[in-house]
Every structure is written in C-alpha cells, then in structure tokens.
Short mmCIF file of C-alpha atoms in Angstrom, two decimals:
data_model
loop_
_atom_site.label_atom_id
_atom_site.label_comp_id
_atom_site.label_asym_id
_atom_site.label_seq_id
_atom_site.Cartn_x
_atom_site.Cartn_y
_atom_site.Cartn_z
CA GLU A 1 -43.03 -27.97 34.46
CA PRO A 2 -39.55 -27.85 32.27
CA GLU A 3 -36.82 -29.89 34.20
CA VAL A 4 -32.96 -29.83 34.63
CA THR A 5 -31.65 -32.67 34.89
CA GLN A 6 -27.82 -32.57 37.72
CA THR A 7 -25.65 -35.76 37.76
CA PRO A 8 -24.43 -37.08 39.91
CA SER A 9 -26.52 -37.00 43.47
CA HIS A 10 -24.28 -37.47 45.23
CA GLN A 11 -20.71 -36.55 44.70
CA VAL A 12 -17.99 -38.01 48.10
CA THR A 13 -14.54 -37.00 47.52
CA GLN A 14 -11.10 -36.74 49.47
CA MET A 15 -10.10 -32.32 50.21
CA GLY A 16 -7.79 -31.57 47.22
CA GLN A 17 -9.56 -33.49 44.64
CA GLU A 18 -11.27 -32.34 41.64
CA VAL A 19 -14.55 -32.81 40.98
CA ILE A 20 -17.38 -32.21 38.27
CA LEU A 21 -20.30 -31.84 38.62
CA ARG A 22 -22.86 -32.33 35.55
CA CYS A 23 -25.79 -30.60 34.24
CA VAL A 24 -28.44 -31.27 30.96
CA PRO A 25 -30.61 -27.94 30.72
CA ILE A 26 -34.00 -27.17 28.79
CA SER A 27 -34.41 -27.21 25.23
CA ASN A 28 -34.18 -23.23 24.13
CA HIS A 29 -33.39 -22.07 27.64
CA LEU A 30 -30.06 -20.11 27.47
CA TYR A 31 -29.27 -19.15 31.05
CA PHE A 32 -27.27 -20.82 33.26
CA TYR A 33 -26.59 -20.61 36.55
CA TRP A 34 -25.04 -22.25 39.53
CA TYR A 35 -26.26 -21.61 42.70
CA ARG A 36 -25.10 -23.59 46.46
CA GLN A 37 -26.58 -24.42 49.32
CA ILE A 38 -25.30 -24.90 52.67
CA LEU A 39 -26.89 -27.32 55.12
CA GLY A 40 -29.74 -24.80 57.25
CA GLN A 41 -28.64 -21.80 54.94
CA LYS A 42 -29.21 -19.41 52.04
CA VAL A 43 -29.49 -20.48 48.61
CA GLU A 44 -26.47 -18.32 47.50
CA PHE A 45 -25.06 -17.20 43.78
CA LEU A 46 -22.37 -18.84 41.77
CA VAL A 47 -21.82 -17.97 38.65
CA SER A 48 -24.52 -16.99 35.86
CA PHE A 49 -23.03 -18.54 32.05
CA TYR A 50 -24.85 -17.02 28.77
CA ASN A 51 -23.75 -17.30 24.86
CA ASN A 52 -20.32 -19.20 25.65
CA GLU A 53 -19.23 -16.83 28.25
CA ILE A 54 -19.21 -15.83 32.14
CA SER A 55 -21.75 -13.11 32.82
CA GLU A 56 -21.50 -12.81 36.94
CA LYS A 57 -19.51 -14.33 39.42
CA SER A 58 -20.03 -14.20 43.13
CA GLU A 59 -17.33 -13.58 45.27
CA ILE A 60 -17.49 -17.56 46.45
CA PHE A 61 -16.52 -18.16 42.72
CA ASP A 62 -12.35 -17.91 42.58
CA ASP A 63 -9.42 -19.41 40.80
CA GLN A 64 -10.79 -23.08 41.75
CA PHE A 65 -13.81 -23.05 40.34
CA SER A 66 -15.17 -23.26 36.89
CA VAL A 67 -17.97 -23.37 33.71
CA GLU A 68 -18.36 -24.70 30.80
CA ARG A 69 -20.74 -26.50 28.33
CA PRO A 70 -18.14 -28.87 26.70
CA ASP A 71 -19.82 -30.00 24.28
CA GLY A 72 -22.67 -27.20 22.89
CA SER A 73 -25.27 -29.17 25.70
CA ASN A 74 -24.23 -29.98 28.80
CA PHE A 75 -23.01 -27.32 31.48
CA THR A 76 -20.62 -28.15 34.30
CA LEU A 77 -19.54 -26.84 36.97
CA LYS A 78 -15.79 -27.84 37.86
CA ILE A 79 -14.24 -27.75 41.01
CA ARG A 80 -9.97 -27.99 41.08
CA SER A 81 -8.86 -28.74 44.91
CA THR A 82 -11.50 -29.68 46.78
CA LYS A 83 -11.69 -27.78 50.37
CA LEU A 84 -14.19 -28.93 53.49
CA GLU A 85 -15.70 -26.09 53.95
CA ASP A 86 -17.10 -27.13 49.45
CA SER A 87 -19.50 -29.43 51.26
CA ALA A 88 -22.93 -28.23 50.29
CA MET A 89 -25.84 -29.00 47.94
CA TYR A 90 -24.93 -27.59 44.38
CA PHE A 91 -27.98 -26.57 42.75
CA CYS A 92 -27.83 -25.65 38.32
CA ALA A 93 -30.81 -23.45 37.50
CA ASN A 94 -31.58 -22.45 33.75
CA ALA A 95 -33.52 -19.85 32.30
CA ARG A 96 -35.21 -19.18 28.55
CA GLY A 97 -34.26 -15.26 29.39
CA ARG A 98 -33.00 -12.71 32.11
CA ASP A 99 -36.47 -12.03 33.31
CA THR A 100 -37.79 -15.27 33.20
CA GLU A 101 -38.54 -18.15 35.82
CA ALA A 102 -35.17 -20.07 36.38
CA PHE A 103 -35.66 -23.53 36.67
CA PHE A 104 -34.17 -25.58 39.05
CA GLY A 105 -32.09 -29.13 39.29
CA GLN A 106 -32.79 -31.33 41.83
CA GLY A 107 -29.04 -30.41 42.91
CA THR A 108 -25.44 -32.83 43.71
CA ARG A 109 -25.06 -33.05 47.24
CA LEU A 110 -21.31 -33.32 47.37
CA THR A 111 -19.32 -33.84 50.73
CA VAL A 112 -15.66 -33.13 51.05
CA VAL A 113 -14.01 -35.44 53.77
CA GLU B 1 -26.47 -4.57 49.30
CA ASP B 2 -29.50 -6.21 47.82
CA GLN B 3 -30.87 -8.10 50.40
CA VAL B 4 -34.61 -10.56 50.75
CA THR B 5 -35.43 -10.87 54.02
CA GLN B 6 -37.97 -13.16 54.79
CA SER B 7 -40.30 -14.56 57.69
CA PRO B 8 -41.36 -15.85 60.12
CA GLU B 9 -38.65 -18.68 59.53
CA ALA B 10 -40.95 -21.57 60.65
CA LEU B 11 -44.47 -21.80 60.66
CA ARG B 12 -46.86 -24.15 61.66
CA LEU B 13 -50.54 -24.67 61.30
CA GLN B 14 -53.49 -26.52 61.44
CA GLU B 15 -54.79 -27.98 58.40
CA GLY B 16 -57.47 -25.49 57.81
CA GLU B 17 -55.75 -22.46 59.15
CA SER B 18 -54.63 -20.04 56.31
CA SER B 19 -52.00 -17.90 57.09
CA SER B 20 -49.28 -15.56 54.85
CA LEU B 21 -46.11 -15.63 54.88
CA ASN B 22 -44.02 -12.05 55.02
CA CYS B 23 -40.71 -11.37 52.03
CA SER B 24 -38.96 -8.06 53.01
CA TYR B 25 -36.61 -7.00 50.05
CA THR B 26 -34.37 -4.33 49.12
CA VAL B 27 -32.82 -4.77 45.52
CA SER B 28 -32.05 -2.32 43.66
CA GLY B 29 -33.97 -1.36 40.57
CA LEU B 30 -36.27 -4.76 41.36
CA ARG B 31 -36.75 -6.67 37.55
CA GLY B 32 -38.54 -9.16 39.37
CA LEU B 33 -39.92 -10.56 42.62
CA PHE B 34 -39.77 -14.92 42.66
CA TRP B 35 -41.02 -17.43 44.87
CA TYR B 36 -39.97 -20.95 45.04
CA ARG B 37 -41.42 -24.53 47.46
CA GLN B 38 -38.43 -26.51 48.51
CA ASP B 39 -39.15 -30.42 49.57
CA PRO B 40 -36.26 -31.65 51.91
CA GLY B 41 -32.87 -32.87 50.24
CA LYS B 42 -34.65 -31.36 46.68
CA GLY B 43 -34.17 -28.48 43.95
CA PRO B 44 -36.42 -24.63 44.58
CA GLU B 45 -39.53 -25.69 42.41
CA PHE B 46 -40.36 -22.82 40.53
CA LEU B 47 -44.32 -21.21 42.21
CA PHE B 48 -44.68 -17.21 40.95
CA THR B 49 -42.47 -14.54 39.25
CA LEU B 50 -44.15 -11.03 40.47
CA TYR B 51 -42.34 -7.63 38.67
CA SER B 52 -44.57 -5.03 39.64
CA ALA B 53 -46.44 -3.17 42.67
CA GLY B 54 -50.06 -4.70 42.84
CA GLU B 55 -49.31 -7.34 40.79
CA GLU B 56 -51.27 -10.76 41.66
CA LYS B 57 -50.81 -14.71 40.89
CA GLU B 58 -51.86 -17.84 42.73
CA LYS B 59 -51.87 -21.17 41.90
CA GLU B 60 -54.78 -23.98 44.31
CA ARG B 61 -54.64 -22.63 47.58
CA LEU B 62 -51.78 -20.56 46.93
CA LYS B 63 -51.65 -16.18 45.86
CA ALA B 64 -48.83 -13.94 45.53
CA THR B 65 -48.42 -10.35 46.12
CA LEU B 66 -46.27 -7.76 46.26
CA THR B 67 -45.41 -4.38 46.74
CA LYS B 68 -42.66 -1.31 46.30
CA LYS B 69 -41.02 -3.02 50.06
CA GLU B 70 -41.82 -6.66 50.16
CA SER B 71 -43.99 -9.43 48.81
CA PHE B 72 -46.71 -11.28 50.69
CA LEU B 73 -47.34 -15.63 49.71
CA HIS B 74 -51.52 -16.77 51.71
CA ILE B 75 -51.83 -19.86 52.20
CA THR B 76 -55.80 -20.96 51.78
CA ALA B 77 -56.85 -23.45 53.99
CA PRO B 78 -53.51 -25.36 53.93
CA LYS B 79 -53.57 -28.87 53.59
CA PRO B 80 -50.43 -31.13 54.91
CA GLU B 81 -49.18 -31.52 51.66
CA ASP B 82 -48.30 -27.79 51.77
CA SER B 83 -45.38 -28.34 54.43
CA ALA B 84 -42.09 -27.55 52.54
CA THR B 85 -39.70 -24.79 52.92
CA TYR B 86 -40.81 -21.60 51.06
CA LEU B 87 -38.33 -19.31 48.84
CA CYS B 88 -38.29 -15.97 48.48
CA ALA B 89 -35.66 -14.06 45.59
CA GLY B 90 -35.40 -11.15 44.13
CA TYR B 91 -33.56 -10.27 40.44
CA GLY B 92 -32.55 -6.88 40.23
CA SER B 93 -29.59 -4.30 38.86
CA SER B 94 -27.85 -6.84 38.18
CA ASN B 95 -28.89 -7.57 34.15
CA THR B 96 -27.51 -11.06 34.42
CA GLY B 97 -30.45 -12.60 36.12
CA LYS B 98 -28.90 -13.59 39.52
CA LEU B 99 -31.67 -14.18 42.06
CA ILE B 100 -30.44 -13.25 45.77
CA PHE B 101 -32.83 -15.48 48.38
CA GLY B 102 -33.95 -15.16 51.30
CA GLN B 103 -33.53 -17.70 54.15
CA GLY B 104 -36.81 -19.45 53.27
CA THR B 105 -40.55 -19.82 56.01
CA THR B 106 -40.85 -23.93 56.65
CA LEU B 107 -43.80 -24.01 57.25
CA GLN B 108 -45.82 -27.37 58.71
CA VAL B 109 -49.16 -28.35 58.62
CA LYS B 110 -50.47 -30.75 61.28
CA PRO B 111 -53.57 -32.63 59.99
#
C-alpha cells in the first residue's frame, strides 16, 4: 500500500507558539488533505489542496492555519499561534484523484501546553 | 448537512463469531463510501471504496456492501488481530475529495 510519511510523530509546544507539521506525499498523488482527530472524537476535515491552491476548507481552518508545498514536494500545515484546543492528532492524506481513496499518514500528535 | 453515523459504537465478539457493522449516511450526491481501519494511535488504513448501490467488495474476512442509505461491513469468523476501530466515510458533492467521517465502531475480538 502507498505510504504517506508525517513528521514529527509527536510535538509538544507552548500556547501561542507556531508549529509546522510536515508530510511527504505519495508520488503522482496530487490531491492533498489535512484532517485532525481530537482524542475520542471523529476524524474532522480541515482543508483540501490541489494544484497549489486550497480547494476547500472547514470552519476549523481559520486565519491561524495555512498550508503550502514549499518545495513542490513536501506538504505542510502551519498553525501560527497555537491554542490549548488545537491539541489533537493531525493526519495528512493524499489521493490520486478526487474520487479515489485517500491514504493517510500515521499522524502527528500535537500537544499544546 | 452531510452526516455519517455508525453503529454500534463498540462491539465485542468471540473469535469466529461473525457480525456486521452499520454505517448510515446522509451525504448529498454521494460519490463514494470508504471504509478504513484505525489502530490505536495510528492513521486510518484504507480498506474499501464503494461507488454505487448494490456494489460489494471483499478482502479476507471482510466484506463491504452499499445501499442507497447505508453501508455494512460484514466480518466473517473474526480473529483477535481484527480488533480495531472501523471508520466509515462519505464523499459527496463538494467535489474536492473532502471526506465526512462517522465516529467509528470499536471492535474487540476475544480468543
């Protein structure tokens, strides 16, 4: 099965600090997503990204969040000023097409203290 | 509002005891229904995609089916290694690949 790689696996940060979560996508899979899962809750959609632009974002994805592919390869999620409620597992997902299965990374556990 | 609901929330089976997990959806213009397996502390692992009512997919002890309102994941003669949380997700008319997830069914198979 194709593999999406996420780093770091665990990040602890002080409230108000910036964090960048990174994802190495699958070759030729051009649709990118970030999801998050607060402990014990559903997996929630954050943002979809295709052709170097955001195609859809959720209400959670406010001005504190941004995404980019800085080197045309890796895909990143930046949280500018973290809040306690941002503590969650963040998953990067990658798909070949809009209608095809998305493959998920193993996640970054973000803990804001 | 698009919604996916799974039942039961938790299921305990004895090894070899077959059962079914349910996923009810109200997703506008459903374009695909996905099943994933999630182990504790890990990312969802893709199992099946179903695109139209009546479609069925099988993989080892798992079989997924789709109707116009719900999907079932049938587990035949489960083994302890099948213990995990099974997630159902719908993809609808947003046309961006956005998945709407259910809350999952946590399956425990005892030897």
